[in-house]
Short mmCIF file of C-alpha atoms in Angstrom, two decimals:
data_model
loop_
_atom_site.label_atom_id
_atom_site.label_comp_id
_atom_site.label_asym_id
_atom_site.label_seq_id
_atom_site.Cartn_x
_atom_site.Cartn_y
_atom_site.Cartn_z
CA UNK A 22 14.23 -22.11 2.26
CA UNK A 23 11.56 -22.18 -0.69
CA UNK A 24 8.33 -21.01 -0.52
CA UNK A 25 4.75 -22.05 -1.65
CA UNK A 26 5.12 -19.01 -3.80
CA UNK A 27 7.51 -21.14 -6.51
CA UNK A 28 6.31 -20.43 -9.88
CA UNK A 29 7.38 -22.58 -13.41
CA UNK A 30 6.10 -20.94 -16.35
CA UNK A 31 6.68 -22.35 -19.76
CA UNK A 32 5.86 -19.93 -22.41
CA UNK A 33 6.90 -19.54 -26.77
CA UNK A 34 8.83 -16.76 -28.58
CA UNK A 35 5.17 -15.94 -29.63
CA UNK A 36 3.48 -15.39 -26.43
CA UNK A 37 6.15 -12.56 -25.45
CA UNK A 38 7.18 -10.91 -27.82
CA UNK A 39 6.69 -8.49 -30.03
CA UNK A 40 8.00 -8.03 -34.10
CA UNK A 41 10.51 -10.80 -32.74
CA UNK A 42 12.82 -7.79 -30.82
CA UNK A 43 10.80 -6.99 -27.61
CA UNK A 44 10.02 -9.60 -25.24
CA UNK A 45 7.66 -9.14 -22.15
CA UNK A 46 5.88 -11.36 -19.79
CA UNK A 47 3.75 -10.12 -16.66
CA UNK A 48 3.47 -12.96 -14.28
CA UNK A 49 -0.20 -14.62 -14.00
CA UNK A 50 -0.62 -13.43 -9.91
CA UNK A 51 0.94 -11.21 -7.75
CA UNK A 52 4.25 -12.36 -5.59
CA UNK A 53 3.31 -12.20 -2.19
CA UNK A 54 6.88 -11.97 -0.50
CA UNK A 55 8.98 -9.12 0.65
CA UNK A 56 12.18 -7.84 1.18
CA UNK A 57 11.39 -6.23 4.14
CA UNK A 58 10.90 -9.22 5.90
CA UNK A 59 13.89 -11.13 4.85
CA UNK A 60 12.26 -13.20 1.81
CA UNK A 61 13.81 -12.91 -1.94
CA UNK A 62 13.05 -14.58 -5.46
CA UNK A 63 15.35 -16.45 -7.55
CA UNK A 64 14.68 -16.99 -10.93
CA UNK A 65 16.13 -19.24 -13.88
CA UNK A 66 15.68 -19.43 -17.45
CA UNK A 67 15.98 -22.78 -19.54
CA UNK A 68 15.65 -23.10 -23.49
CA UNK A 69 13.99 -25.36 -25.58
CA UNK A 70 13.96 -25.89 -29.28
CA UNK A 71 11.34 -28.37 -29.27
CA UNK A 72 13.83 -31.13 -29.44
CA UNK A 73 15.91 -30.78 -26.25
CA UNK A 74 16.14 -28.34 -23.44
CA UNK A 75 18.92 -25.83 -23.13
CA UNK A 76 21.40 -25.58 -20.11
CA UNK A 77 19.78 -23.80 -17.04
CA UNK A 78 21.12 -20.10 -16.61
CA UNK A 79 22.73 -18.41 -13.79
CA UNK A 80 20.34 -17.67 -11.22
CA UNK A 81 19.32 -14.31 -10.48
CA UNK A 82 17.30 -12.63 -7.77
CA UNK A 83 15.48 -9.69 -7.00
CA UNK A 84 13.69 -8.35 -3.93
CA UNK A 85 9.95 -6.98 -3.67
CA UNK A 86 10.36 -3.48 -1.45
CA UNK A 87 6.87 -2.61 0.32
CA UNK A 88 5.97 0.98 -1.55
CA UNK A 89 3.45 2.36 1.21
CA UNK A 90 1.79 5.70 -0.59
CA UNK A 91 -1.53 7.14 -0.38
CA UNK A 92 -3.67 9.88 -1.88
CA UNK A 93 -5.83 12.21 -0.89
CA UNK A 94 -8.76 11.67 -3.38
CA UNK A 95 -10.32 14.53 -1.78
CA UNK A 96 -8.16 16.75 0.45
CA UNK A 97 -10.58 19.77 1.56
CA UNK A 98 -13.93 19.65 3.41
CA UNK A 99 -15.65 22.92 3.74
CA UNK A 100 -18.65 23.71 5.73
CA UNK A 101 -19.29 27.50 4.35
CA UNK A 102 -21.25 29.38 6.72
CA UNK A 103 -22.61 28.19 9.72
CA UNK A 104 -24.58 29.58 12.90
CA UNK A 105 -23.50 28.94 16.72
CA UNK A 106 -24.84 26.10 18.05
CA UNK A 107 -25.73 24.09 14.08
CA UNK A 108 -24.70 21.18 13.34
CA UNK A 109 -23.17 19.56 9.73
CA UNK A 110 -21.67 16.59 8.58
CA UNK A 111 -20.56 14.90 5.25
CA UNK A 112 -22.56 11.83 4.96
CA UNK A 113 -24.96 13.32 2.47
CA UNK A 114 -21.64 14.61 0.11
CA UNK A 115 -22.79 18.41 1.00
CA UNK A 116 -20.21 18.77 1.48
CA UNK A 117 -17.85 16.30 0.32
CA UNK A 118 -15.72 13.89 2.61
CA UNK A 119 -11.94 13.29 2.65
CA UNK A 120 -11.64 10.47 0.40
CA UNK A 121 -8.34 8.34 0.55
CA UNK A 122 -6.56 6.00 -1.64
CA UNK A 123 -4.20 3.29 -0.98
CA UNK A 124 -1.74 3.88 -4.36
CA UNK A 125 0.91 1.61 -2.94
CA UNK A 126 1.27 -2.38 -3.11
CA UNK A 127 0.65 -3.40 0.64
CA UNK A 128 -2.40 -3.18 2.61
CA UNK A 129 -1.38 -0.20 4.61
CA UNK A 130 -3.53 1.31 8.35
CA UNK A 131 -4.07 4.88 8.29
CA UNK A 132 -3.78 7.20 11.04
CA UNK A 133 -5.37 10.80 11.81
CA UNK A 134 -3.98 13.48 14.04
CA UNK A 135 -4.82 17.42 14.20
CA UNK A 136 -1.90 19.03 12.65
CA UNK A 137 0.64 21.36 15.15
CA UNK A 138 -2.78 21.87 17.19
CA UNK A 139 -4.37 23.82 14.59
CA UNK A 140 -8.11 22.88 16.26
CA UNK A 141 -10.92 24.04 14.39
CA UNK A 142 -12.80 26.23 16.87
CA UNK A 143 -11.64 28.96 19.26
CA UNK A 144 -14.17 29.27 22.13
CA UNK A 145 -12.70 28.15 25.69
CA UNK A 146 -12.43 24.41 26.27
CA UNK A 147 -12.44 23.52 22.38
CA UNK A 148 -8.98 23.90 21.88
CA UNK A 149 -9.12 19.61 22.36
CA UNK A 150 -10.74 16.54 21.32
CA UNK A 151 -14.77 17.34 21.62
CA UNK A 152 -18.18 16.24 20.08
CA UNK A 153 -17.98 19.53 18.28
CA UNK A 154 -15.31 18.52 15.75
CA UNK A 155 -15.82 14.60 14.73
CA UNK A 156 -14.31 12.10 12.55
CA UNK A 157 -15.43 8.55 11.03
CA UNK A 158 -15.06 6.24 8.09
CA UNK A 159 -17.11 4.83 5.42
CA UNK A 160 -16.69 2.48 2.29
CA UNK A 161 -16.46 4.51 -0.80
CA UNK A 162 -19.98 3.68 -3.03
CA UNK A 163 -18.69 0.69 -5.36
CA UNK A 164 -15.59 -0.06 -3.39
CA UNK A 165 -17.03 -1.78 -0.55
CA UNK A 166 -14.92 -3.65 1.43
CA UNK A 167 -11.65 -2.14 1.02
CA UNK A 168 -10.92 -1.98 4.28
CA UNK A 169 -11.43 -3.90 7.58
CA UNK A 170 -14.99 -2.56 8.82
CA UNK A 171 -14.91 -4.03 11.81
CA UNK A 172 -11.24 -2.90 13.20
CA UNK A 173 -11.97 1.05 11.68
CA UNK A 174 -13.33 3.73 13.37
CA UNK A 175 -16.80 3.45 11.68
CA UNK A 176 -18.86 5.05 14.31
CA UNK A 177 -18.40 8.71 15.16
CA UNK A 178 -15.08 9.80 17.18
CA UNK A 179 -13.69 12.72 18.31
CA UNK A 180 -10.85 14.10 16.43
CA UNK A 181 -7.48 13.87 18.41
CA UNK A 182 -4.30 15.29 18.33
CA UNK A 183 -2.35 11.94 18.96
CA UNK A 184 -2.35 9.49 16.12
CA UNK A 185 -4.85 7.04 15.64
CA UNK A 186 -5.50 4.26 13.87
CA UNK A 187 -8.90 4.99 11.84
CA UNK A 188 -8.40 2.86 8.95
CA UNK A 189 -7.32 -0.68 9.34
CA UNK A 190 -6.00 -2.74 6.59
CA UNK A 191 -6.73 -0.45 3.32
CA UNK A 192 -6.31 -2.35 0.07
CA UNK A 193 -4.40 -1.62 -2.60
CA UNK A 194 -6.09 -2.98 -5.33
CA UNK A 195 -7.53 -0.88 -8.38
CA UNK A 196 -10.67 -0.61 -8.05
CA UNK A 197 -11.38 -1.49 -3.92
CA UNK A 198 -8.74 1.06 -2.96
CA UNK A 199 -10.21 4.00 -1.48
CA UNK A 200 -11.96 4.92 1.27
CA UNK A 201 -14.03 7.96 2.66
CA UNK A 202 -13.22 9.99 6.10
CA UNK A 203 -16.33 11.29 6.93
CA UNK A 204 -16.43 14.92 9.36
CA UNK A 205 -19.40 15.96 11.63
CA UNK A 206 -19.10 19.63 12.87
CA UNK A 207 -21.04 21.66 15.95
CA UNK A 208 -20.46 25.43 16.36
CA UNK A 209 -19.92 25.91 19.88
CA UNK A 210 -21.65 28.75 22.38
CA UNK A 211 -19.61 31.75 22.32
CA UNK A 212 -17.62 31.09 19.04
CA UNK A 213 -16.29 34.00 17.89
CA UNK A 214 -17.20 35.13 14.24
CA UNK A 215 -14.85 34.74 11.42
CA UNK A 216 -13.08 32.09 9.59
CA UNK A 217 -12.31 28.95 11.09
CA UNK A 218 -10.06 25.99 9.82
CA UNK A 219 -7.98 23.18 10.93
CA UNK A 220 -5.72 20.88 9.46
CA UNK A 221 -5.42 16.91 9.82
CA UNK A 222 -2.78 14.95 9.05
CA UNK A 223 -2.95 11.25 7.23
CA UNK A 224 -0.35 9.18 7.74
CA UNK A 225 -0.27 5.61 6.35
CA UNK A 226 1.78 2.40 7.81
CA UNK A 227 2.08 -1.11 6.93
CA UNK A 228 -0.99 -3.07 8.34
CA UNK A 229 -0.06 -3.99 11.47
#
């Protein structure tokens, strides 16, 4: 069954190509369809000489395969030293937050998770999701609106080791493509001394 994505595009010799030997034409919008969910394209081509049109070719087709990638823009947050009981967080970039960018060609949710429960503090009872190791995200400056504000976790959350959605519906267009995962940290009583680190893990999925 056709779609409303049908496209005719009547173009010369001199709009595509190049010295008369290479020909190339990038279509005028995006195709919307994919392969994943059972749709296809055919395509045609039919010449003309200015005087009559040619016989219509074979037809061909192609699928569109969903490529679901992201980046991590920025993929380390450190707090440097810190006292028991202070407090930090990244909204005023010191430090910097994750940053994340949707490099693929579908809106894609991403999901956060501690890593292999590598939590960030040791003191007894932190070894789980607490107020002392938060999570949240923000628009990137200049790319605002690349992502659904409203379904995100935009407000501050503790940081879980079962995945969760956090960013809903990411775009992939250049240019409104990336967002920021903001952390808020709290040393807790009775942390002992000495390095402390955890690792997250970002996984991205088609938007649900």
């Amino acid at each position: 069954t056709c779609t409303d994505d049908n496209l005719v595009v009547n173009l010369s010799s001199d709009d595509i190509c190049t010295d008369g030997v290479f020909c190339n034409y990038t279509l005028p919008r995006e195709l919307r369809y994919l392969g994943e969910d059972g749709y296809y394209y055919n395509w045609t081509v039919q010449g003309y000489d200015m005087e009559e049109w040619g016989e219509v070719s074979d037809s061909w087709n192609f699928s569109i395969m969903p490529n679901i990638t992201i980046a991590l823009i920025n993929d380390t947050v450190n707090f440097h030293t810190m006292d028991l009981g202070e407090s930090n967080d990244t909204l005023d970039y010191s430090p910097y937050p994750f940053s994340i960018r949707n490099i693929g060609i579908v809106p894609v949710d991403v999901r956060l998770r501690i890593w292999n429960n590598d939590w960030l503090w040791e003191a007894p009872g932190y070894q789980q999701p607490t107020d002392n190791f938060m999570c949240r995200v923000d628009w990137l400056p200049g790319e605002e609106g690349a992502f659904d504000w409203g379904s995100s976790i935009t407000s501050w959350a503790q940081i879980s080791d079962t995945d969760t959605i956090i960013i809903n519906s990411l775009n992939y267009t250049s240019g409104n493509s990336t967002a920021e995962v903001e952390i808020s940290v709290t040393v807790p009583p009775g942390e002992p001394s000495g390095k402390k680190g955890a690792t997250l893990l970002f996984t991205a999925e088609r938007e649900i």
